[in-house]
GROMACS .gro file of C-alpha atoms in nm:
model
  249
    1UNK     CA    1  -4.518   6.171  -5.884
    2UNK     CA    2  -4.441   5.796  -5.826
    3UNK     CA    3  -4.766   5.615  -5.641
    4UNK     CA    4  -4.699   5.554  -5.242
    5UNK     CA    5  -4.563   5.211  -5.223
    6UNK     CA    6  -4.865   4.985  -5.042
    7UNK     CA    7  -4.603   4.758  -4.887
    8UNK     CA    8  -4.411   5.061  -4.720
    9UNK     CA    9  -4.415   5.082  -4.375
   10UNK     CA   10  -4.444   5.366  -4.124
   11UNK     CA   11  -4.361   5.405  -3.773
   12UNK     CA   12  -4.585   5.241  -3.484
   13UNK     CA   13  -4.692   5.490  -3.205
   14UNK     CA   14  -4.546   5.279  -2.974
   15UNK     CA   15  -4.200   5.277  -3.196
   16UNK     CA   16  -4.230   5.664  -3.194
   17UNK     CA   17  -4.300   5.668  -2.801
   18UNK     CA   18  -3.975   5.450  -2.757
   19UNK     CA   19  -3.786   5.675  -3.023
   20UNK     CA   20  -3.898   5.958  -2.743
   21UNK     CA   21  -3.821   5.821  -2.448
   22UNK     CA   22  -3.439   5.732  -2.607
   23UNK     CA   23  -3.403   6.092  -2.742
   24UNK     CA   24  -3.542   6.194  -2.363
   25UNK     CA   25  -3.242   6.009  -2.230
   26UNK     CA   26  -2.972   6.075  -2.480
   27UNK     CA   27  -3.034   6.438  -2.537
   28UNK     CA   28  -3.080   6.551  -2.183
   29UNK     CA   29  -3.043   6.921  -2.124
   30UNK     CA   30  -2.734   6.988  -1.915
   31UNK     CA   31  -2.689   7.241  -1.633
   32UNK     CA   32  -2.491   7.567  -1.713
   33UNK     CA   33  -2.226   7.466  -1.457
   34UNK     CA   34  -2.077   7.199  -1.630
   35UNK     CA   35  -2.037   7.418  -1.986
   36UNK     CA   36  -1.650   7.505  -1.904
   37UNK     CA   37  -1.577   7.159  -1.774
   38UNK     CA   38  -1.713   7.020  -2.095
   39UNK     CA   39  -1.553   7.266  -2.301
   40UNK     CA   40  -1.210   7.201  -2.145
   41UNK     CA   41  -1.244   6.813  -2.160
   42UNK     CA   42  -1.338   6.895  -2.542
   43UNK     CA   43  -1.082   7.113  -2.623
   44UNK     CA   44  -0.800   6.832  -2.411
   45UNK     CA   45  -0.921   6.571  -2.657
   46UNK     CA   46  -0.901   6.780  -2.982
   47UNK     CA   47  -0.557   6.868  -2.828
   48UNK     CA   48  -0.447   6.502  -2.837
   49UNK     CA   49  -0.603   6.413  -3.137
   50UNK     CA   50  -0.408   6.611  -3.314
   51UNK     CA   51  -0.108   6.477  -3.144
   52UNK     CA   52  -0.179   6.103  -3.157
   53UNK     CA   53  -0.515   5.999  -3.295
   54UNK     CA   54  -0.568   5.679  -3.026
   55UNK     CA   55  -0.564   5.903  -2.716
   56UNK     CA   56  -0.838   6.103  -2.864
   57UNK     CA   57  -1.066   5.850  -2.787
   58UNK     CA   58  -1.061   5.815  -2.367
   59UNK     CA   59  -1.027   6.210  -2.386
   60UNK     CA   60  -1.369   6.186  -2.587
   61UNK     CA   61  -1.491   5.909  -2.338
   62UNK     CA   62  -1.428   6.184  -2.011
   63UNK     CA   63  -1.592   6.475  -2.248
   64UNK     CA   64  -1.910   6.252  -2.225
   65UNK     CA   65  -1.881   6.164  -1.906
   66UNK     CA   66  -1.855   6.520  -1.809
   67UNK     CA   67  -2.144   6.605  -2.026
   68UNK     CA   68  -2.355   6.321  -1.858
   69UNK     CA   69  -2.260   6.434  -1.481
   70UNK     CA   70  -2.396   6.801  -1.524
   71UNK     CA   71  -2.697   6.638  -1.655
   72UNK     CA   72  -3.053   6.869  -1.566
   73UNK     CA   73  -3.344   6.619  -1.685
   74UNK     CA   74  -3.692   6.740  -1.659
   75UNK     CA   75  -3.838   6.598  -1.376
   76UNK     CA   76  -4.202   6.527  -1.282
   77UNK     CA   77  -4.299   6.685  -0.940
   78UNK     CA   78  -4.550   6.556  -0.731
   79UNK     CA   79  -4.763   6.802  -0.614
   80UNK     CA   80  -4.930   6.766  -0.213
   81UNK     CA   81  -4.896   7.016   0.073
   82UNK     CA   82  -4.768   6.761   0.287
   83UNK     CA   83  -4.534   6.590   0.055
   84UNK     CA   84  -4.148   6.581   0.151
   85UNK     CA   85  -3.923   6.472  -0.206
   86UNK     CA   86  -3.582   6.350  -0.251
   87UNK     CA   87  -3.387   6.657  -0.308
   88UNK     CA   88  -3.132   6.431  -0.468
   89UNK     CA   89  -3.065   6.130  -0.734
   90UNK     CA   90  -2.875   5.825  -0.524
   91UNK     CA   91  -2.888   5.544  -0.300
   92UNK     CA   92  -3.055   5.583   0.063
   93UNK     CA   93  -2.698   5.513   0.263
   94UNK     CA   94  -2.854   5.619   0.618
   95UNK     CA   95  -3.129   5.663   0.817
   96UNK     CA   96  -3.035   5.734   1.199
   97UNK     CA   97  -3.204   5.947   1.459
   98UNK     CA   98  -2.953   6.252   1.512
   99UNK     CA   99  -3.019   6.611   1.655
  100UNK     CA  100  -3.022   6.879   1.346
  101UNK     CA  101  -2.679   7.118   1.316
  102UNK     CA  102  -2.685   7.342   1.582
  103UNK     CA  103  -2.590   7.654   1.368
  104UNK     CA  104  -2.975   7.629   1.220
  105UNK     CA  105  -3.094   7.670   1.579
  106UNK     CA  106  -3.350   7.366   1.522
  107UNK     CA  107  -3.380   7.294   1.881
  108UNK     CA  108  -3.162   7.009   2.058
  109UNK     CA  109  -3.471   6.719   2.005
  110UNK     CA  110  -3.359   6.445   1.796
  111UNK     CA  111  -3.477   6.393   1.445
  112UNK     CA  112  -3.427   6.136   1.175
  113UNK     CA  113  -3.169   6.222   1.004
  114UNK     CA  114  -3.203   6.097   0.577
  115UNK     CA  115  -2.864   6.041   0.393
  116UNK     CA  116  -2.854   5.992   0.003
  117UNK     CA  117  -2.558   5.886  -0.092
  118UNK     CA  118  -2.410   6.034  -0.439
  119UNK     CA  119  -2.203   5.840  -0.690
  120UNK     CA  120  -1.982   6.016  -0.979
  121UNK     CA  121  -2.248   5.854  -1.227
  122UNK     CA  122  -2.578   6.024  -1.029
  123UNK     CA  123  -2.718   6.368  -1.162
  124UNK     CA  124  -2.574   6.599  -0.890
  125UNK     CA  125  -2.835   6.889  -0.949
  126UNK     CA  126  -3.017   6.930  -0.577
  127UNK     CA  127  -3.390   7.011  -0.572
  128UNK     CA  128  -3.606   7.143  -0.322
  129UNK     CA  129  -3.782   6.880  -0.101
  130UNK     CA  130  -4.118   7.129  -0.065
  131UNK     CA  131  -4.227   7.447  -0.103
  132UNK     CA  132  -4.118   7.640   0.117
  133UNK     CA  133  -3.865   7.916   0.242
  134UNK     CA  134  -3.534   7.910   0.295
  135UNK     CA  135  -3.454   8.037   0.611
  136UNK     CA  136  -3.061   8.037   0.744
  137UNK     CA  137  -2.780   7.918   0.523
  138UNK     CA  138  -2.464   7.806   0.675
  139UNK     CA  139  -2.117   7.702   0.518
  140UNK     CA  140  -1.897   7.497   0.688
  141UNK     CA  141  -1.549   7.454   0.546
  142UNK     CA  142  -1.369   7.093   0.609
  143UNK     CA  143  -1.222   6.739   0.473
  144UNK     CA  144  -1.337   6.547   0.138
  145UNK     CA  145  -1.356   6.182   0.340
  146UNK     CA  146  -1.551   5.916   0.177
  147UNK     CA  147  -1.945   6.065   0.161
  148UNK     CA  148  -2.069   5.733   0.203
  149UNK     CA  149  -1.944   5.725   0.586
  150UNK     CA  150  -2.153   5.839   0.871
  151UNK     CA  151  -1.813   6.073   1.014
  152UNK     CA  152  -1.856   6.314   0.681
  153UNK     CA  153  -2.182   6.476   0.849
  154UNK     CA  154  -1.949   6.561   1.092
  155UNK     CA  155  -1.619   6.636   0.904
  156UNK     CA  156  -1.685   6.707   0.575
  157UNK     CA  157  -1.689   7.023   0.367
  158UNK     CA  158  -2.062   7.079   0.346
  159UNK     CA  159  -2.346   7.355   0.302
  160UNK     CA  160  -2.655   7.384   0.543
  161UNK     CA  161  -3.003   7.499   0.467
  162UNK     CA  162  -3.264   7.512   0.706
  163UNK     CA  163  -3.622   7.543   0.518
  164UNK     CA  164  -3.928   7.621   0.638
  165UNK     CA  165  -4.267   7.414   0.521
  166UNK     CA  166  -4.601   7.653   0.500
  167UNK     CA  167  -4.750   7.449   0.782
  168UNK     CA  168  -4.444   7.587   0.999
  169UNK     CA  169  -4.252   7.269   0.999
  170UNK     CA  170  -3.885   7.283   0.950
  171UNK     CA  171  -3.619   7.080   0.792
  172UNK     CA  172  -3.244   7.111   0.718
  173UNK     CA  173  -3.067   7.004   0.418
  174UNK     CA  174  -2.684   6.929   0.435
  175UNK     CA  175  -2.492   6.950   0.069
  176UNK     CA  176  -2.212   6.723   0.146
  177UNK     CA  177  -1.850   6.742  -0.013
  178UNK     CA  178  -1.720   6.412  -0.065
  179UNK     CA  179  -1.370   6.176  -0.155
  180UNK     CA  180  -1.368   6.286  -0.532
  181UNK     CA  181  -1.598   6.604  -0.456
  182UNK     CA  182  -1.437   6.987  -0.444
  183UNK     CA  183  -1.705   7.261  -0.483
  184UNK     CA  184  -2.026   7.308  -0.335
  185UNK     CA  185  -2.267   7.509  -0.525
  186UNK     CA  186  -2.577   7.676  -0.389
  187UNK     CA  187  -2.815   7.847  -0.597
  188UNK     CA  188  -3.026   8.077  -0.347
  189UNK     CA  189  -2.973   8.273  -0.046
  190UNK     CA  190  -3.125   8.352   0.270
  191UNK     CA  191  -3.520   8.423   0.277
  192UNK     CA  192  -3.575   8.279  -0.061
  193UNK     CA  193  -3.901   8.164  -0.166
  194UNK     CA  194  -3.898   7.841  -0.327
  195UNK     CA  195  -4.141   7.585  -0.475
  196UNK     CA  196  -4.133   7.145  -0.433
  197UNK     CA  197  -3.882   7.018  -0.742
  198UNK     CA  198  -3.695   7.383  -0.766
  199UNK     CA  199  -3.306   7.378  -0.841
  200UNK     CA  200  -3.142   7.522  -0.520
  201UNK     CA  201  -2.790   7.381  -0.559
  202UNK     CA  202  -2.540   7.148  -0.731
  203UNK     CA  203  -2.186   6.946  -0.591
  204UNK     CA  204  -1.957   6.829  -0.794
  205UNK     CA  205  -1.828   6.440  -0.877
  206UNK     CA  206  -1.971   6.279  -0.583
  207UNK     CA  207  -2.101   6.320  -0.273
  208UNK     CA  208  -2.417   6.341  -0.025
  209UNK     CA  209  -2.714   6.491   0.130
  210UNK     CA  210  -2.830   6.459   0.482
  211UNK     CA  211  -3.220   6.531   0.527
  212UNK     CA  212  -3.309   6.617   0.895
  213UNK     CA  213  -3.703   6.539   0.924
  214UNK     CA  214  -3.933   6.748   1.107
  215UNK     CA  215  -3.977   6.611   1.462
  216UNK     CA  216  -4.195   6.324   1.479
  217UNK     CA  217  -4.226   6.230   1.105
  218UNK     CA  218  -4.102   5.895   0.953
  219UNK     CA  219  -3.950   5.851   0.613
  220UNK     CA  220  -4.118   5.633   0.348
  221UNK     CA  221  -3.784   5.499   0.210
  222UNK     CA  222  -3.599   5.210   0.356
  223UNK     CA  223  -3.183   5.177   0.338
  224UNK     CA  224  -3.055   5.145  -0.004
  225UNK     CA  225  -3.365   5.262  -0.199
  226UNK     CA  226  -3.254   5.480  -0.495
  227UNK     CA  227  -3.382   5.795  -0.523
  228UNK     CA  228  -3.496   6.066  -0.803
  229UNK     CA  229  -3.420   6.439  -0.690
  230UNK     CA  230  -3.764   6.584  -0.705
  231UNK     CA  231  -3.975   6.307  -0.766
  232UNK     CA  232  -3.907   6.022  -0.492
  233UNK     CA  233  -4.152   6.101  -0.213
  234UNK     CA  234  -3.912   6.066   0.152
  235UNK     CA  235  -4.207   6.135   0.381
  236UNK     CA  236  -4.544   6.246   0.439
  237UNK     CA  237  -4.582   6.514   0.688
  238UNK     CA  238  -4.902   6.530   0.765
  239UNK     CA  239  -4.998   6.142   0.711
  240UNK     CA  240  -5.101   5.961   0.382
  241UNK     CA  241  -5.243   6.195   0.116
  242UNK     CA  242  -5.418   6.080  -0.231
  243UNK     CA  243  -5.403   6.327  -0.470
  244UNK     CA  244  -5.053   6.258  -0.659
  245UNK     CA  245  -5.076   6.506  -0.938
  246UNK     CA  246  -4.752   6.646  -1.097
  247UNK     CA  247  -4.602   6.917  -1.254
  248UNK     CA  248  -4.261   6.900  -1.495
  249UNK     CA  249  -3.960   7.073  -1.453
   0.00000   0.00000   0.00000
């Protein structure tokens, strides 16, 4: 056995943290959903491979792409009884005072009414703002207008959840379809027991979600803030709180 070379040189732990943190971002797990899509984009650009090598390539390209939008990363979920998360990835689009759906029987007093705004490049799994339960889901069928417009509340193909916070406090999420989106997906059902940073639902290639507040409680995000499903705080509902511990998933 040859003597270890003095001059070799081995990896610095901040080298390996970065090789980590790349391999975090590269090899990100992705959601079940998105297996068919992936495997069809796959099996399209074998397809044209075989028929002309150079459109192999963009086929590959939208494969990846594909693979990237049902991204699931691990997230890191603050924990706090009175914490209120992002239950999506985006850009804050609106914040407007607005009564909640009327289907979720939420009362007619207006609340501030939360939109993130989805592009085709944002992870599109939905998380659960707090722990909580969910208690009335309601499906609305309707257009695919541009998401980033206040009218798709309104018009839009969308999904509401009304969920209710230990402390009694209630808020509704709206999945909304938008201009490139076609399929809502929700994960749960009625009566559901759920905990802060849980997957509850998923739309596809762009679109929104509208977060109705509880009465009285003000968001701690300001128009175009970008947002981390399960990990951006929106609000506080009981006032400030300290303890900002965390828990992955």
């Amino acid at each position: 056995m040859q003597p270890r070379s003095p001059n070799r040189r081995h990896p610095t732990p901040a080298l390996r943290t970065s090789t980590m943190n790349m391999l975090k971002i590269v090899a990100v797990p992705m959601h079940p959903e998105g297996r068919k899509f992936v495997a069809v984009f796959a099996a399209i650009a074998i397809v044209l491979y075989l028929l002309w090598a150079p459109l192999f390539w963009p086929a590959a390209g939208i494969t990846v792409w594909c693979y990237y939008f049902f991204r699931d990363p691990i997230r890191s979920v603050p924990q706090g009884d009175d914490l209120l998360l992002s239950p999506a990835d985006g850009v804050v689009s609106l914040i407007t005072d607005t009564v909640a759906p009327a289907e979720l029987d939420l009362g007619d007093e207006p609340r501030i009414r939360v939109s993130v705004f989805m592009n085709v490049f944002n992870c599109h799994v939905n998380r659960m703002p707090f722990s909580g339960t969910i208690k009335k889901i309601v499906y609305h069928k309707g257009k695919f207008v541009n998401a980033s417009l206040d009218k798709a509340s309104e018009h839009n193909e969308r999904n509401v959840l009304s969920i209710e916070h230990a402390s009694g406090a209630t808020i509704a999420v709206v999945q909304i379809a938008g201009l490139v989106a076609r399929r809502i997906v929700c994960f749960t059902q009625d009566g559901a027991k759920l905990e802060a940073g849980d997957r509850f639902g998923l739309i596809r290639f762009g679109s929104r979600l509208d977060i109705y507040l509880p009465p009285g409680v003000q968001p701690s995000v300001t128009l175009g803030q970008t947002t981390t499903a399960g990990e951006t705080i929106l609000a506080h509902l009981d006032g400030p709180q300290t303890q900002r511990l965390a828990v992955m998933k």
